[in-house]
Amino acid sequence: MESDNDVALDIIITNVVCVFRTRCHLNLRKIALEGTNVIYKRDVGQKVLMKLRKPRITASIWSSGKVICTGATSEEEAKLGARRLARSLQKLGFKVKFTDFKVVNVLAVCTMPFEIRLPEFTKSNRPLASYEPELHPAASYRIKNLKATLQVFSTGSITVTAPSVQFVATAVEQIYPLVFESRKTAR
Amino acid sequence: MSPRVCKNCGGTDIDIDQARGDAVCTSCGSVLEDNIIVSEVQFVENSGGGSSAVGQFVSSESSGKAPSLGAGFHNSLGKESRAQTLQNGKRQIHHLGNQLQLNQHCLDTAFNFFKMAVSKHLTRGRKMTHVIAACLYLVCRTEGTPHMLLDLSDLLQVNVYVLGKTFLLLARELCINAPAIDPCLYIPRFAHMLEFGDKNHEVSMTALRLLQRMKRDWMHTGRRPSGLCGAALLVAARMHDFRRTVKEIIRVVKVCESTLRKRLNEFEDTPTSQLTVEQFMKVDLEEECDPPSFTAGLRKIKIQQIEQELTKKIQDVEDEIASYQDEIETELENSRPKLKGMYASLLKDDSLDDSSSLTSGIHGESEAEDEELTVASNHLSKDLYNKMQQKNPESVDGQCQPASKTPSLTSLLGPLPTAASLGLTESIKECIEDKKESKENGENGELDLNGIDDSEIERYLLNESEIKIKTELWMKENADYLKEQKEKEERIAKEKELGIYKEHKPKKSSKKREPIRASTAGEAIEKMLEQKKISSKINYDVLRDLNKGGGTPNHEQDGIIHSGSAKKSATRRRSTNNNRDISTPVSNMGKRLQPLISSQPTKKIAAEQVPGSQATPVESSKTVLVESGPVVYNEEEAVEEEDEEEEESCVSALQLIGGNDYGYEMEEDEGY
């Protein structure tokens, strides 16, 4: 199940994005006026940005009651931050309900202990892999059933984006053998 | 024409006359066929005496609708939309392809790609030019021509990444695997541009070898091939005694100076750079190097380690100093026996407190706020160490290790992944489990106050006085916006009452301007230029003079108007030629404006009588395209787009004045 060899890989989660609904209409102006750390964005689709310090989180709040929460480093933290946010909205006087919480995107970084030959990797994994050195130094690999995108760099570090932490782990496991084939062998 | 049998007499001798289209049996004379379809070419005599073939051109892509309106309509009238799109695309492909010097085969392949793209509806929502560029680049990749995406973006003045996105999408949708770019492909092209003369081939070969060496040394993964080419060519040129400066190479290869320098530095780091010219040509080193970014990462780790070692050493040195200090002090104290007793008692009291802090303090870094304190504590611990060692040598090892250069480095150096990984995989599993538990809360909709610190949240909210202040500030800042909103609401309320209220969605303001009414062309130009600020490079005064002095140096206008783009003047000439061909009823008012800024002054002036015919109405001058009569600035330009398509987007004169759609693109071009 885990990668072959005894070396286990460290997967560091850098960002977790989640959404939830408050099921009530929110008056953005009131939030903007009475919160300490809010930015009212009038320009494109009126919304309020509220930043929390304790779990470092930035939330975009719409007047319909939908809230998107970014910047957490784990799923738990994301949920905690979201609940904190809902609580602060409650204190402002809105009848807030915490519903439909869902983690939408997880971004993680992983480093392989070897370098990777990207042209080789791309050739053996077409069409899932694509590599355009003129545009971006990494090869991108998509896993459809996991809805995950992996960016493979030649130094061996891999960036993974997937809808949940488990998918991230599965994606890394899936890609390990493929990347292992095209690794740069010792000189 | 299989031999047939006559129905009447059974004879097989049948005479077929192609001219009449008959089949007649020679034995009995009965006509078997009439009006046979013939595949011969027929000729018809022209009015001029020449003969031309009878027939119509039918496109292989067109559907059943044959244009039966006559032979003169060579443009997209009466065809369906799909055919129009394809024809338009074909034209654009050819235009771009010729600029890139692609051969016919490539262009045809590109057109095939385009057809596939259209049938898969990939052109929807994308600019046609982007799709065309992507098709062309796809062909370049599959054929292996030395064209970069940068070239295409240069031609179109579009961001490379935007083109790249379209290209990637196209390649994915059409399931075409474009082979990876090999920087070796670009070498002949760049070498040619750098003009090495006779030695071109030799320099190219050297550069190729250098590139292969770079590949083996892992410099080429993840890098733009053009950058590597540039570095290889620079070195190859120097090796053959050609002086090519960095700037020249940059102009040819299209990378930044710092990129080139970086590549050269990286190459310098490889062992190959140490070889001399002859050695390099003969010998190929066996070793391979790591990619530069990897070595940079390793370097960082090494630096960190070195720093840690240094800090350790500093500590040791400090300890030594402390010990010397200590000896001196003990000597001094020996002269004072009383204090010694107190000192000893102090030691015993402190030892219990210090031991815990010492263990943490020693292993950590030397963040000496008070150097004396740390030195003292170290020295104390040393004493402690020595004392304890005398008593319990075993128990010490685990706790205080001040003097020993700890092997903590190895624990740091050691397999980095393993230490962290184990911990993290566990936490990941925890996360997965927790998710299942917390599902219950979500369904209720109730807010679970677990772990939420209310007091902290209160801090996020302002108290009353603060709210007032903030409200004032906010209102002041956004006063204008609030006004607008109020007015809007009032307006909507009124309209609602009247029952006229419509839901207005935010539209992009279509720039519909009133037609300019002016008596002279000069006035018209002025008014138009007032409305539409085109370019700072146009000398408006000269433009105004255009009408007055027909003989005024129109070459000046050339230089002023088409500043820096010879291409445009060439196309403009072409376009004005076209104008002559198209008869006046077809050409619109807008086209008449063209001769004003045209670059065919002398011929036109001879033909036209510019100063005299200002006021004459339109119909009088048929053969001569003069800026006569009121110049009406029509929106019918849009309809004329089809006619103008021959000149395409490079006809800037017309578009400057006329077509709104092209207005913006042209402005960008002018600025270049």
GROMACS .gro file of C-alpha atoms in nm, chain B residues 46-303:
model
  258
  233ASN     CA    1  -1.462   3.628  -7.435
  234SER     CA    2  -1.547   3.977  -7.534
  235GLY     CA    3  -1.180   4.053  -7.560
  236GLY     CA    4  -1.122   3.772  -7.804
  237GLY     CA    5  -0.966   3.530  -7.564
  238SER     CA    6  -1.128   3.205  -7.466
  239SER     CA    7  -1.202   3.083  -7.120
  240ALA     CA    8  -1.324   2.755  -6.986
  241VAL     CA    9  -1.683   2.710  -6.896
  242GLY     CA   10  -1.757   2.606  -6.543
  243GLN     CA   11  -1.754   2.703  -6.180
  244PHE     CA   12  -1.515   2.639  -5.903
  245VAL     CA   13  -1.665   2.417  -5.638
  246SER     CA   14  -1.488   2.393  -5.309
  247SER     CA   15  -1.417   2.050  -5.171
  248GLU     CA   16  -1.542   2.155  -4.831
  249SER     CA   17  -1.860   2.321  -4.933
  250SER     CA   18  -2.196   2.159  -4.881
  251GLY     CA   19  -2.473   2.119  -5.134
  252LYS     CA   20  -2.553   2.488  -5.178
  253ALA     CA   21  -2.393   2.574  -5.506
  254PRO     CA   22  -2.370   2.946  -5.564
  255SER     CA   23  -2.589   2.983  -5.860
  256LEU     CA   24  -2.583   3.358  -5.862
  257GLY     CA   25  -2.313   3.399  -6.114
  258ALA     CA   26  -1.942   3.376  -6.158
  259GLY     CA   27  -1.844   3.705  -6.001
  260PHE     CA   28  -1.905   3.633  -5.634
  261HIS     CA   29  -1.576   3.517  -5.496
  262ASN     CA   30  -1.653   3.593  -5.141
  263SER     CA   31  -1.850   3.432  -4.869
  264LEU     CA   32  -2.197   3.519  -4.987
  265GLY     CA   33  -2.455   3.255  -4.955
  266LYS     CA   34  -2.234   3.001  -4.783
  267GLU     CA   35  -2.314   2.858  -4.449
  268SER     CA   36  -2.139   2.960  -4.131
  269ARG     CA   37  -1.919   2.656  -4.097
  270ALA     CA   38  -1.776   2.699  -4.443
  271GLN     CA   39  -1.715   3.063  -4.374
  272THR     CA   40  -1.529   2.982  -4.056
  273LEU     CA   41  -1.314   2.730  -4.231
  274GLN     CA   42  -1.239   2.959  -4.516
  275ASN     CA   43  -1.151   3.241  -4.282
  276GLY     CA   44  -0.931   3.010  -4.081
  277LYS     CA   45  -0.755   2.885  -4.389
  278ARG     CA   46  -0.675   3.235  -4.494
  279GLN     CA   47  -0.538   3.329  -4.156
  280ILE     CA   48  -0.330   3.013  -4.139
  281HIS     CA   49  -0.176   3.089  -4.473
  282HIS     CA   50  -0.108   3.444  -4.377
  283LEU     CA   51   0.065   3.351  -4.053
  284GLY     CA   52   0.237   3.054  -4.205
  285ASN     CA   53   0.393   3.263  -4.476
  286GLN     CA   54   0.532   3.497  -4.218
  287LEU     CA   55   0.691   3.199  -4.047
  288GLN     CA   56   0.813   3.055  -4.376
  289LEU     CA   57   0.635   2.727  -4.337
  290ASN     CA   58   0.598   2.510  -4.643
  291GLN     CA   59   0.270   2.415  -4.801
  292HIS     CA   60   0.257   2.073  -4.643
  293CYS     CA   61   0.278   2.223  -4.297
  294LEU     CA   62   0.006   2.470  -4.378
  295ASP     CA   63  -0.222   2.197  -4.501
  296THR     CA   64  -0.163   1.992  -4.190
  297ALA     CA   65  -0.235   2.298  -3.980
  298PHE     CA   66  -0.558   2.347  -4.166
  299ASN     CA   67  -0.654   1.989  -4.094
  300PHE     CA   68  -0.593   2.045  -3.727
  301PHE     CA   69  -0.808   2.351  -3.748
  302LYS     CA   70  -1.088   2.157  -3.909
  303MET     CA   71  -1.073   1.904  -3.631
  304ALA     CA   72  -1.077   2.178  -3.373
  305VAL     CA   73  -1.380   2.339  -3.529
  306SER     CA   74  -1.569   2.014  -3.542
  307LYS     CA   75  -1.498   1.964  -3.172
  308HIS     CA   76  -1.622   2.314  -3.098
  309LEU     CA   77  -1.290   2.420  -2.954
  310THR     CA   78  -1.306   2.755  -3.127
  311ARG     CA   79  -1.602   2.857  -2.918
  312GLY     CA   80  -1.515   3.114  -2.659
  313ARG     CA   81  -1.164   3.155  -2.784
  314LYS     CA   82  -1.013   3.405  -3.012
  315MET     CA   83  -0.971   3.266  -3.358
  316THR     CA   84  -0.618   3.397  -3.376
  317HIS     CA   85  -0.522   3.200  -3.067
  318VAL     CA   86  -0.663   2.879  -3.205
  319ILE     CA   87  -0.488   2.932  -3.535
  320ALA     CA   88  -0.161   3.003  -3.364
  321ALA     CA   89  -0.201   2.689  -3.158
  322CYS     CA   90  -0.266   2.481  -3.471
  323LEU     CA   91   0.041   2.622  -3.638
  324TYR     CA   92   0.258   2.561  -3.337
  325LEU     CA   93   0.130   2.206  -3.316
  326VAL     CA   94   0.244   2.152  -3.672
  327CYS     CA   95   0.580   2.305  -3.594
  328ARG     CA   96   0.625   2.066  -3.307
  329THR     CA   97   0.523   1.755  -3.497
  330GLU     CA   98   0.735   1.843  -3.795
  331GLY     CA   99   1.024   1.953  -3.580
  332THR     CA  100   1.072   2.294  -3.732
  333PRO     CA  101   1.278   2.540  -3.529
  334HIS     CA  102   0.991   2.767  -3.441
  335MET     CA  103   0.934   2.872  -3.085
  336LEU     CA  104   0.608   2.961  -2.925
  337LEU     CA  105   0.774   3.292  -2.856
  338ASP     CA  106   0.794   3.363  -3.228
  339LEU     CA  107   0.424   3.314  -3.269
  340SER     CA  108   0.344   3.530  -2.975
  341ASP     CA  109   0.573   3.796  -3.114
  342LEU     CA  110   0.387   3.795  -3.440
  343LEU     CA  111   0.049   3.814  -3.276
  344GLN     CA  112   0.146   4.035  -2.983
  345VAL     CA  113  -0.019   3.792  -2.744
  346ASN     CA  114   0.104   3.669  -2.410
  347VAL     CA  115   0.303   3.348  -2.447
  348TYR     CA  116   0.129   3.179  -2.161
  349VAL     CA  117  -0.212   3.244  -2.307
  350LEU     CA  118  -0.104   3.087  -2.631
  351GLY     CA  119   0.054   2.804  -2.441
  352LYS     CA  120  -0.269   2.733  -2.261
  353THR     CA  121  -0.462   2.715  -2.585
  354PHE     CA  122  -0.194   2.498  -2.736
  355LEU     CA  123  -0.197   2.252  -2.448
  356LEU     CA  124  -0.572   2.228  -2.460
  357LEU     CA  125  -0.568   2.167  -2.832
  358ALA     CA  126  -0.304   1.898  -2.804
  359ARG     CA  127  -0.500   1.726  -2.533
  360GLU     CA  128  -0.835   1.741  -2.708
  361LEU     CA  129  -0.698   1.621  -3.039
  362CYS     CA  130  -0.498   1.353  -2.860
  363ILE     CA  131  -0.187   1.458  -3.043
  364ASN     CA  132   0.134   1.391  -2.860
  365ALA     CA  133   0.372   1.665  -2.950
  366PRO     CA  134   0.728   1.540  -2.915
  367ALA     CA  135   0.938   1.722  -2.662
  368ILE     CA  136   1.144   2.016  -2.771
  369ASP     CA  137   1.503   1.946  -2.839
  370PRO     CA  138   1.721   2.252  -2.805
  371CYS     CA  139   1.946   2.108  -3.076
  372LEU     CA  140   1.676   2.199  -3.325
  373TYR     CA  141   1.723   2.566  -3.267
  374ILE     CA  142   2.097   2.576  -3.313
  375PRO     CA  143   2.111   2.598  -3.692
  376ARG     CA  144   1.853   2.870  -3.689
  377PHE     CA  145   2.027   3.087  -3.433
  378ALA     CA  146   2.369   3.019  -3.577
  379HIS     CA  147   2.247   3.142  -3.910
  380MET     CA  148   2.114   3.458  -3.752
  381LEU     CA  149   2.445   3.521  -3.581
  382GLU     CA  150   2.625   3.516  -3.915
  383PHE     CA  151   2.930   3.305  -3.869
  384GLY     CA  152   3.004   3.299  -4.237
  385ASP     CA  153   3.204   3.004  -4.359
  386LYS     CA  154   3.255   2.859  -4.020
  387ASN     CA  155   2.886   2.835  -3.960
  388HIS     CA  156   2.882   2.458  -3.976
  389GLU     CA  157   3.176   2.415  -3.742
  390VAL     CA  158   3.037   2.647  -3.483
  391SER     CA  159   2.704   2.470  -3.503
  392MET     CA  160   2.866   2.135  -3.445
  393THR     CA  161   3.058   2.263  -3.148
  394ALA     CA  162   2.747   2.415  -3.005
  395LEU     CA  163   2.565   2.085  -3.051
  396ARG     CA  164   2.830   1.900  -2.862
  397LEU     CA  165   2.812   2.153  -2.585
  398LEU     CA  166   2.440   2.110  -2.567
  399GLN     CA  167   2.466   1.737  -2.543
  400ARG     CA  168   2.714   1.783  -2.266
  401MET     CA  169   2.469   2.012  -2.092
  402LYS     CA  170   2.200   1.753  -2.125
  403ARG     CA  171   2.416   1.493  -1.964
  404ASP     CA  172   2.491   1.738  -1.688
  405TRP     CA  173   2.126   1.788  -1.618
  406MET     CA  174   2.116   2.156  -1.701
  407HIS     CA  175   1.839   2.127  -1.953
  408THR     CA  176   1.550   1.981  -1.756
  409GLY     CA  177   1.285   2.235  -1.680
  410ARG     CA  178   1.465   2.514  -1.864
  411ARG     CA  179   1.371   2.703  -2.172
  412PRO     CA  180   1.559   2.548  -2.465
  413SER     CA  181   1.637   2.890  -2.607
  414GLY     CA  182   1.838   2.987  -2.302
  415LEU     CA  183   2.056   2.681  -2.326
  416CYS     CA  184   2.107   2.737  -2.697
  417GLY     CA  185   2.218   3.088  -2.629
  418ALA     CA  186   2.477   2.980  -2.377
  419ALA     CA  187   2.604   2.700  -2.600
  420LEU     CA  188   2.635   2.930  -2.898
  421LEU     CA  189   2.816   3.194  -2.701
  422VAL     CA  190   3.077   2.949  -2.583
  423ALA     CA  191   3.107   2.788  -2.926
  424ALA     CA  192   3.157   3.125  -3.088
  425ARG     CA  193   3.430   3.218  -2.845
  426MET     CA  194   3.595   2.884  -2.899
  427HIS     CA  195   3.624   2.957  -3.269
  428ASP     CA  196   3.746   3.311  -3.216
  429PHE     CA  197   3.425   3.486  -3.302
  430ARG     CA  198   3.337   3.776  -3.086
  431ARG     CA  199   2.967   3.776  -3.016
  432THR     CA  200   2.857   3.990  -2.732
  433VAL     CA  201   2.592   3.887  -2.486
  434LYS     CA  202   2.360   4.153  -2.622
  435GLU     CA  203   2.374   4.018  -2.974
  436ILE     CA  204   2.295   3.672  -2.855
  437ILE     CA  205   2.009   3.794  -2.644
  438ARG     CA  206   1.852   3.967  -2.938
  439VAL     CA  207   1.864   3.653  -3.142
  440VAL     CA  208   1.768   3.401  -2.879
  441LYS     CA  209   1.514   3.610  -2.690
  442VAL     CA  210   1.608   3.543  -2.333
  443CYS     CA  211   1.703   3.780  -2.058
  444GLU     CA  212   2.063   3.872  -1.990
  445SER     CA  213   2.052   3.735  -1.639
  446THR     CA  214   1.922   3.402  -1.763
  447LEU     CA  215   2.212   3.372  -2.002
  448ARG     CA  216   2.462   3.459  -1.734
  449LYS     CA  217   2.308   3.208  -1.501
  450ARG     CA  218   2.336   2.932  -1.760
  451LEU     CA  219   2.697   3.020  -1.820
  452ASN     CA  220   2.767   3.008  -1.450
  453GLU     CA  221   2.603   2.672  -1.418
  454PHE     CA  222   2.808   2.542  -1.703
  455GLU     CA  223   3.113   2.678  -1.535
  456ASP     CA  224   3.037   2.462  -1.236
  457THR     CA  225   3.039   2.146  -1.441
  458PRO     CA  226   3.371   1.967  -1.478
  459THR     CA  227   3.357   1.998  -1.856
  460SER     CA  228   3.429   2.367  -1.836
  461GLN     CA  229   3.777   2.291  -1.710
  462LEU     CA  230   3.876   2.126  -2.035
  463THR     CA  231   4.053   2.316  -2.307
  464VAL     CA  232   3.911   2.349  -2.653
  465GLU     CA  233   4.101   2.059  -2.804
  466GLN     CA  234   4.038   1.836  -2.512
  467PHE     CA  235   3.668   1.903  -2.531
  468MET     CA  236   3.652   1.809  -2.896
  469LYS     CA  237   3.821   1.480  -2.834
  470VAL     CA  238   3.725   1.363  -2.493
  471ASP     CA  239   3.384   1.318  -2.345
  472LEU     CA  240   3.377   1.303  -1.970
  473GLU     CA  241   3.208   1.007  -1.816
  474GLU     CA  242   3.072   1.181  -1.511
  475GLU     CA  243   2.727   1.326  -1.488
  476CYS     CA  244   2.627   1.611  -1.269
  477ASP     CA  245   2.323   1.689  -1.064
  478PRO     CA  246   2.077   1.949  -1.187
  479PRO     CA  247   2.171   2.295  -1.065
  480SER     CA  248   1.861   2.352  -0.858
  481PHE     CA  249   1.932   2.031  -0.674
  482THR     CA  250   2.287   2.136  -0.596
  483ALA     CA  251   2.160   2.473  -0.482
  484GLY     CA  252   1.929   2.297  -0.241
  485LEU     CA  253   2.210   2.079  -0.115
  486ARG     CA  254   2.427   2.384  -0.073
  487LYS     CA  255   2.170   2.540   0.151
  488ILE     CA  256   2.159   2.234   0.370
  489LYS     CA  257   2.538   2.230   0.386
  490ILE     CA  258   2.551   2.593   0.484
   0.00000   0.00000   0.00000
